[in-house]
Short mmCIF file of N, CA and C in Angstrom, two decimals:
data_model
loop_
_atom_site.label_atom_id
_atom_site.label_comp_id
_atom_site.label_asym_id
_atom_site.label_seq_id
_atom_site.Cartn_x
_atom_site.Cartn_y
_atom_site.Cartn_z
N MET A 1 0.85 -1.16 0.00
CA MET A 1 0.00 0.00 0.00
C MET A 1 0.90 1.23 0.00
N SER A 2 0.66 2.12 -0.91
CA SER A 2 1.46 3.33 -0.97
C SER A 2 0.98 4.31 0.10
N VAL A 3 1.82 5.29 0.39
CA VAL A 3 1.48 6.29 1.39
C VAL A 3 0.19 7.00 1.02
N SER A 4 0.01 7.30 -0.26
CA SER A 4 -1.20 8.00 -0.68
C SER A 4 -2.45 7.15 -0.51
N GLU A 5 -2.30 5.83 -0.50
CA GLU A 5 -3.45 4.94 -0.33
C GLU A 5 -3.76 4.68 1.15
N GLN A 6 -2.85 5.00 2.03
CA GLN A 6 -3.05 4.74 3.45
C GLN A 6 -3.99 5.79 4.04
N SER A 7 -4.83 5.33 4.91
CA SER A 7 -5.71 6.23 5.63
C SER A 7 -4.90 7.10 6.59
N LYS A 8 -5.42 8.27 6.88
CA LYS A 8 -4.78 9.13 7.87
C LYS A 8 -4.83 8.48 9.26
N GLU A 9 -5.64 7.46 9.41
CA GLU A 9 -5.79 6.74 10.67
C GLU A 9 -4.72 5.65 10.83
N TRP A 10 -4.05 5.30 9.75
CA TRP A 10 -3.07 4.21 9.70
C TRP A 10 -1.98 4.39 10.76
N ILE A 11 -1.57 3.26 11.38
CA ILE A 11 -0.50 3.27 12.38
C ILE A 11 0.50 2.17 12.06
N LEU A 12 1.78 2.53 12.09
CA LEU A 12 2.86 1.55 12.02
C LEU A 12 3.40 1.39 13.43
N HIS A 13 3.26 0.20 13.97
CA HIS A 13 3.72 -0.12 15.33
C HIS A 13 5.00 -0.92 15.20
N SER A 14 6.05 -0.48 15.87
CA SER A 14 7.32 -1.20 15.80
C SER A 14 7.97 -1.25 17.17
N VAL A 15 8.66 -2.34 17.40
CA VAL A 15 9.47 -2.50 18.61
C VAL A 15 10.82 -3.04 18.19
N ILE A 16 11.87 -2.45 18.71
CA ILE A 16 13.19 -3.03 18.55
C ILE A 16 13.59 -3.54 19.92
N PHE A 17 14.29 -4.68 19.93
CA PHE A 17 14.52 -5.32 21.21
C PHE A 17 15.74 -6.23 21.16
N SER A 18 16.21 -6.55 22.35
CA SER A 18 17.24 -7.57 22.52
C SER A 18 16.69 -8.61 23.49
N LEU A 19 17.00 -9.84 23.19
CA LEU A 19 16.54 -10.95 24.02
C LEU A 19 17.60 -11.34 25.04
N LYS A 20 17.17 -12.00 26.09
CA LYS A 20 18.09 -12.53 27.09
C LYS A 20 18.84 -13.74 26.54
N HIS A 21 18.32 -14.33 25.47
CA HIS A 21 18.91 -15.52 24.87
C HIS A 21 20.16 -15.17 24.08
N GLU A 22 21.03 -16.13 23.98
CA GLU A 22 22.24 -15.95 23.20
C GLU A 22 21.91 -15.83 21.72
N GLU A 23 22.65 -14.96 21.04
CA GLU A 23 22.43 -14.76 19.61
C GLU A 23 22.64 -16.07 18.86
N GLY A 24 21.69 -16.41 17.97
CA GLY A 24 21.77 -17.63 17.18
C GLY A 24 21.28 -18.86 17.91
N SER A 25 20.79 -18.71 19.13
CA SER A 25 20.37 -19.87 19.92
C SER A 25 18.99 -20.36 19.48
N GLU A 26 18.69 -21.58 19.88
CA GLU A 26 17.38 -22.17 19.63
C GLU A 26 16.29 -21.36 20.33
N GLU A 27 16.56 -20.86 21.51
CA GLU A 27 15.59 -20.07 22.26
C GLU A 27 15.28 -18.76 21.53
N GLU A 28 16.30 -18.14 20.96
CA GLU A 28 16.10 -16.92 20.19
C GLU A 28 15.23 -17.21 18.97
N ARG A 29 15.55 -18.25 18.24
CA ARG A 29 14.78 -18.63 17.05
C ARG A 29 13.32 -18.91 17.42
N ARG A 30 13.13 -19.64 18.49
CA ARG A 30 11.77 -20.01 18.92
C ARG A 30 10.97 -18.76 19.31
N PHE A 31 11.59 -17.83 20.03
CA PHE A 31 10.89 -16.60 20.41
C PHE A 31 10.43 -15.83 19.18
N LEU A 32 11.32 -15.63 18.22
CA LEU A 32 10.99 -14.88 17.01
C LEU A 32 9.89 -15.57 16.21
N GLU A 33 9.99 -16.88 16.06
CA GLU A 33 8.97 -17.63 15.31
C GLU A 33 7.64 -17.65 16.04
N ASP A 34 7.68 -17.86 17.35
CA ASP A 34 6.43 -17.87 18.13
C ASP A 34 5.78 -16.49 18.11
N GLY A 35 6.60 -15.44 18.25
CA GLY A 35 6.04 -14.09 18.20
C GLY A 35 5.32 -13.84 16.90
N GLU A 36 5.95 -14.20 15.80
CA GLU A 36 5.31 -14.00 14.50
C GLU A 36 4.04 -14.83 14.38
N ARG A 37 4.09 -16.08 14.75
CA ARG A 37 2.93 -16.97 14.64
C ARG A 37 1.76 -16.48 15.49
N ILE A 38 2.05 -16.13 16.72
CA ILE A 38 0.99 -15.72 17.65
C ILE A 38 0.41 -14.36 17.26
N LEU A 39 1.28 -13.39 17.02
CA LEU A 39 0.79 -12.03 16.77
C LEU A 39 0.10 -11.88 15.42
N THR A 40 0.54 -12.64 14.41
CA THR A 40 -0.14 -12.57 13.11
C THR A 40 -1.49 -13.28 13.13
N SER A 41 -1.76 -14.05 14.16
CA SER A 41 -3.08 -14.70 14.25
C SER A 41 -4.15 -13.74 14.79
N ILE A 42 -3.74 -12.57 15.21
CA ILE A 42 -4.69 -11.55 15.66
C ILE A 42 -5.22 -10.82 14.42
N PRO A 43 -6.52 -10.86 14.18
CA PRO A 43 -7.08 -10.40 12.90
C PRO A 43 -6.75 -8.97 12.49
N VAL A 44 -6.55 -8.06 13.40
CA VAL A 44 -6.32 -6.65 13.04
C VAL A 44 -4.88 -6.35 12.66
N VAL A 45 -3.98 -7.33 12.82
CA VAL A 45 -2.55 -7.14 12.51
C VAL A 45 -2.33 -7.29 11.01
N ASN A 46 -1.69 -6.30 10.39
CA ASN A 46 -1.39 -6.32 8.96
C ASN A 46 0.12 -6.18 8.75
N ASN A 47 0.61 -6.82 7.71
CA ASN A 47 2.00 -6.65 7.26
C ASN A 47 3.02 -6.83 8.37
N PHE A 48 2.87 -7.89 9.14
CA PHE A 48 3.81 -8.18 10.23
C PHE A 48 5.17 -8.54 9.65
N ARG A 49 6.22 -7.99 10.24
CA ARG A 49 7.58 -8.29 9.80
C ARG A 49 8.46 -8.55 11.01
N VAL A 50 9.42 -9.44 10.84
CA VAL A 50 10.45 -9.70 11.83
C VAL A 50 11.76 -9.24 11.21
N TYR A 51 12.51 -8.44 11.94
CA TYR A 51 13.76 -7.88 11.42
C TYR A 51 14.93 -8.23 12.32
N LYS A 52 16.10 -8.29 11.70
CA LYS A 52 17.36 -8.35 12.43
C LYS A 52 17.98 -6.96 12.32
N GLN A 53 18.21 -6.33 13.43
CA GLN A 53 18.75 -4.98 13.48
C GLN A 53 20.25 -5.05 13.21
N VAL A 54 20.75 -4.23 12.28
CA VAL A 54 22.16 -4.32 11.87
C VAL A 54 22.97 -3.04 12.08
N SER A 55 22.34 -1.99 12.54
CA SER A 55 23.08 -0.74 12.73
C SER A 55 24.01 -0.83 13.93
N PRO A 56 25.25 -0.37 13.79
CA PRO A 56 26.15 -0.33 14.94
C PRO A 56 25.83 0.83 15.89
N LYS A 57 24.83 1.63 15.56
CA LYS A 57 24.51 2.81 16.35
C LYS A 57 23.62 2.52 17.56
N ASN A 58 23.14 1.28 17.69
CA ASN A 58 22.38 0.93 18.89
C ASN A 58 22.63 -0.52 19.26
N GLU A 59 22.17 -0.90 20.42
CA GLU A 59 22.48 -2.22 20.97
C GLU A 59 21.36 -3.24 20.78
N TYR A 60 20.27 -2.86 20.14
CA TYR A 60 19.16 -3.78 19.95
C TYR A 60 19.48 -4.78 18.83
N ARG A 61 18.88 -5.96 18.90
CA ARG A 61 19.22 -7.00 17.92
C ARG A 61 18.08 -7.36 16.95
N HIS A 62 16.84 -7.14 17.36
CA HIS A 62 15.70 -7.58 16.55
C HIS A 62 14.63 -6.51 16.48
N GLY A 63 13.72 -6.71 15.56
CA GLY A 63 12.57 -5.82 15.46
C GLY A 63 11.33 -6.55 15.00
N PHE A 64 10.21 -6.16 15.54
CA PHE A 64 8.90 -6.57 15.05
C PHE A 64 8.24 -5.28 14.55
N ALA A 65 7.57 -5.34 13.42
CA ALA A 65 6.79 -4.21 12.92
C ALA A 65 5.48 -4.73 12.35
N MET A 66 4.45 -3.95 12.52
CA MET A 66 3.13 -4.33 12.01
C MET A 66 2.32 -3.07 11.78
N GLU A 67 1.29 -3.19 10.98
CA GLU A 67 0.45 -2.05 10.65
C GLU A 67 -0.97 -2.28 11.14
N PHE A 68 -1.61 -1.16 11.46
CA PHE A 68 -3.02 -1.18 11.86
C PHE A 68 -3.77 -0.15 11.04
N ALA A 69 -4.99 -0.45 10.69
CA ALA A 69 -5.79 0.45 9.86
C ALA A 69 -6.14 1.73 10.60
N ASN A 70 -6.26 1.65 11.93
CA ASN A 70 -6.69 2.81 12.70
C ASN A 70 -6.43 2.59 14.19
N GLN A 71 -6.73 3.60 14.97
CA GLN A 71 -6.49 3.55 16.42
C GLN A 71 -7.31 2.46 17.09
N ASP A 72 -8.54 2.26 16.64
CA ASP A 72 -9.38 1.21 17.23
C ASP A 72 -8.76 -0.16 17.04
N ASP A 73 -8.21 -0.42 15.84
CA ASP A 73 -7.56 -1.71 15.60
C ASP A 73 -6.31 -1.85 16.46
N TYR A 74 -5.57 -0.77 16.61
CA TYR A 74 -4.36 -0.80 17.45
C TYR A 74 -4.72 -1.12 18.90
N GLU A 75 -5.77 -0.50 19.40
CA GLU A 75 -6.21 -0.76 20.76
C GLU A 75 -6.76 -2.17 20.91
N ALA A 76 -7.45 -2.66 19.88
CA ALA A 76 -7.96 -4.04 19.91
C ALA A 76 -6.80 -5.03 19.98
N TYR A 77 -5.73 -4.74 19.25
CA TYR A 77 -4.52 -5.57 19.31
C TYR A 77 -3.92 -5.55 20.72
N ASN A 78 -3.77 -4.38 21.29
CA ASN A 78 -3.17 -4.27 22.63
C ASN A 78 -3.97 -5.03 23.67
N ASP A 79 -5.29 -5.06 23.53
CA ASP A 79 -6.17 -5.72 24.49
C ASP A 79 -6.47 -7.17 24.14
N HIS A 80 -6.06 -7.62 22.97
CA HIS A 80 -6.40 -8.98 22.53
C HIS A 80 -5.76 -10.00 23.47
N PRO A 81 -6.51 -11.04 23.85
CA PRO A 81 -5.98 -12.04 24.78
C PRO A 81 -4.68 -12.70 24.33
N LEU A 82 -4.49 -12.92 23.03
CA LEU A 82 -3.24 -13.53 22.55
C LEU A 82 -2.06 -12.59 22.74
N HIS A 83 -2.27 -11.30 22.50
CA HIS A 83 -1.20 -10.32 22.71
C HIS A 83 -0.87 -10.22 24.19
N VAL A 84 -1.89 -10.10 25.02
CA VAL A 84 -1.68 -10.00 26.47
C VAL A 84 -0.94 -11.23 26.99
N GLN A 85 -1.34 -12.40 26.54
CA GLN A 85 -0.68 -13.64 26.96
C GLN A 85 0.77 -13.68 26.49
N PHE A 86 1.03 -13.31 25.24
CA PHE A 86 2.40 -13.29 24.73
C PHE A 86 3.27 -12.33 25.54
N VAL A 87 2.76 -11.16 25.83
CA VAL A 87 3.52 -10.18 26.62
C VAL A 87 3.82 -10.74 28.01
N ASN A 88 2.81 -11.27 28.66
CA ASN A 88 2.98 -11.74 30.04
C ASN A 88 3.85 -13.00 30.14
N GLU A 89 3.68 -13.92 29.21
CA GLU A 89 4.38 -15.20 29.32
C GLU A 89 5.73 -15.22 28.63
N ARG A 90 5.91 -14.42 27.59
CA ARG A 90 7.14 -14.49 26.82
C ARG A 90 7.93 -13.19 26.86
N TRP A 91 7.27 -12.07 26.49
CA TRP A 91 7.97 -10.80 26.38
C TRP A 91 8.61 -10.39 27.70
N LEU A 92 7.83 -10.40 28.77
CA LEU A 92 8.34 -9.95 30.06
C LEU A 92 9.45 -10.83 30.61
N THR A 93 9.48 -12.09 30.21
CA THR A 93 10.49 -13.01 30.74
C THR A 93 11.70 -13.18 29.82
N GLU A 94 11.55 -12.91 28.51
CA GLU A 94 12.63 -13.21 27.57
C GLU A 94 13.27 -11.98 26.94
N VAL A 95 12.62 -10.83 27.01
CA VAL A 95 13.17 -9.62 26.41
C VAL A 95 13.99 -8.87 27.46
N GLU A 96 15.22 -8.56 27.07
CA GLU A 96 16.13 -7.85 27.97
C GLU A 96 15.86 -6.35 27.99
N LYS A 97 15.68 -5.77 26.81
CA LYS A 97 15.40 -4.34 26.69
C LYS A 97 14.70 -4.11 25.36
N PHE A 98 13.92 -3.01 25.30
CA PHE A 98 13.21 -2.72 24.05
C PHE A 98 12.89 -1.24 23.95
N LEU A 99 12.56 -0.86 22.74
CA LEU A 99 12.12 0.49 22.43
C LEU A 99 10.92 0.36 21.49
N GLU A 100 9.83 0.97 21.85
CA GLU A 100 8.62 0.91 21.04
C GLU A 100 8.43 2.25 20.34
N ILE A 101 8.12 2.19 19.04
CA ILE A 101 7.89 3.39 18.26
C ILE A 101 6.64 3.17 17.41
N ASP A 102 5.71 4.12 17.47
CA ASP A 102 4.51 4.07 16.66
C ASP A 102 4.47 5.29 15.76
N TYR A 103 4.17 5.06 14.48
CA TYR A 103 4.17 6.13 13.49
C TYR A 103 2.77 6.27 12.86
N LYS A 104 2.47 7.51 12.49
CA LYS A 104 1.29 7.81 11.67
C LYS A 104 1.76 8.64 10.49
N ASN A 105 0.94 8.69 9.45
CA ASN A 105 1.24 9.54 8.31
C ASN A 105 1.09 10.99 8.67
#
């Protein structure tokens, strides 16, 4: 979707993060795969991406990014039981540090 096609309500939600797991470990792979599988199963999530952060300008190692059509969808995602469960059971225990950034047009 081009910028001109996006609604003014559109939100790009992104988090960059580092895990407590060793780089290249099975635990790291499982977290990234589970995050993608679980979060993409939430109907309001669009264009989910998993990234490996490569800039030497910060210490984060990974990124998740996803799009929402509007604020209501973003809030529905935040409150969705699968998101809440992932945050409580995985994110809080396996993520060492993170930075969340949300963008609008």
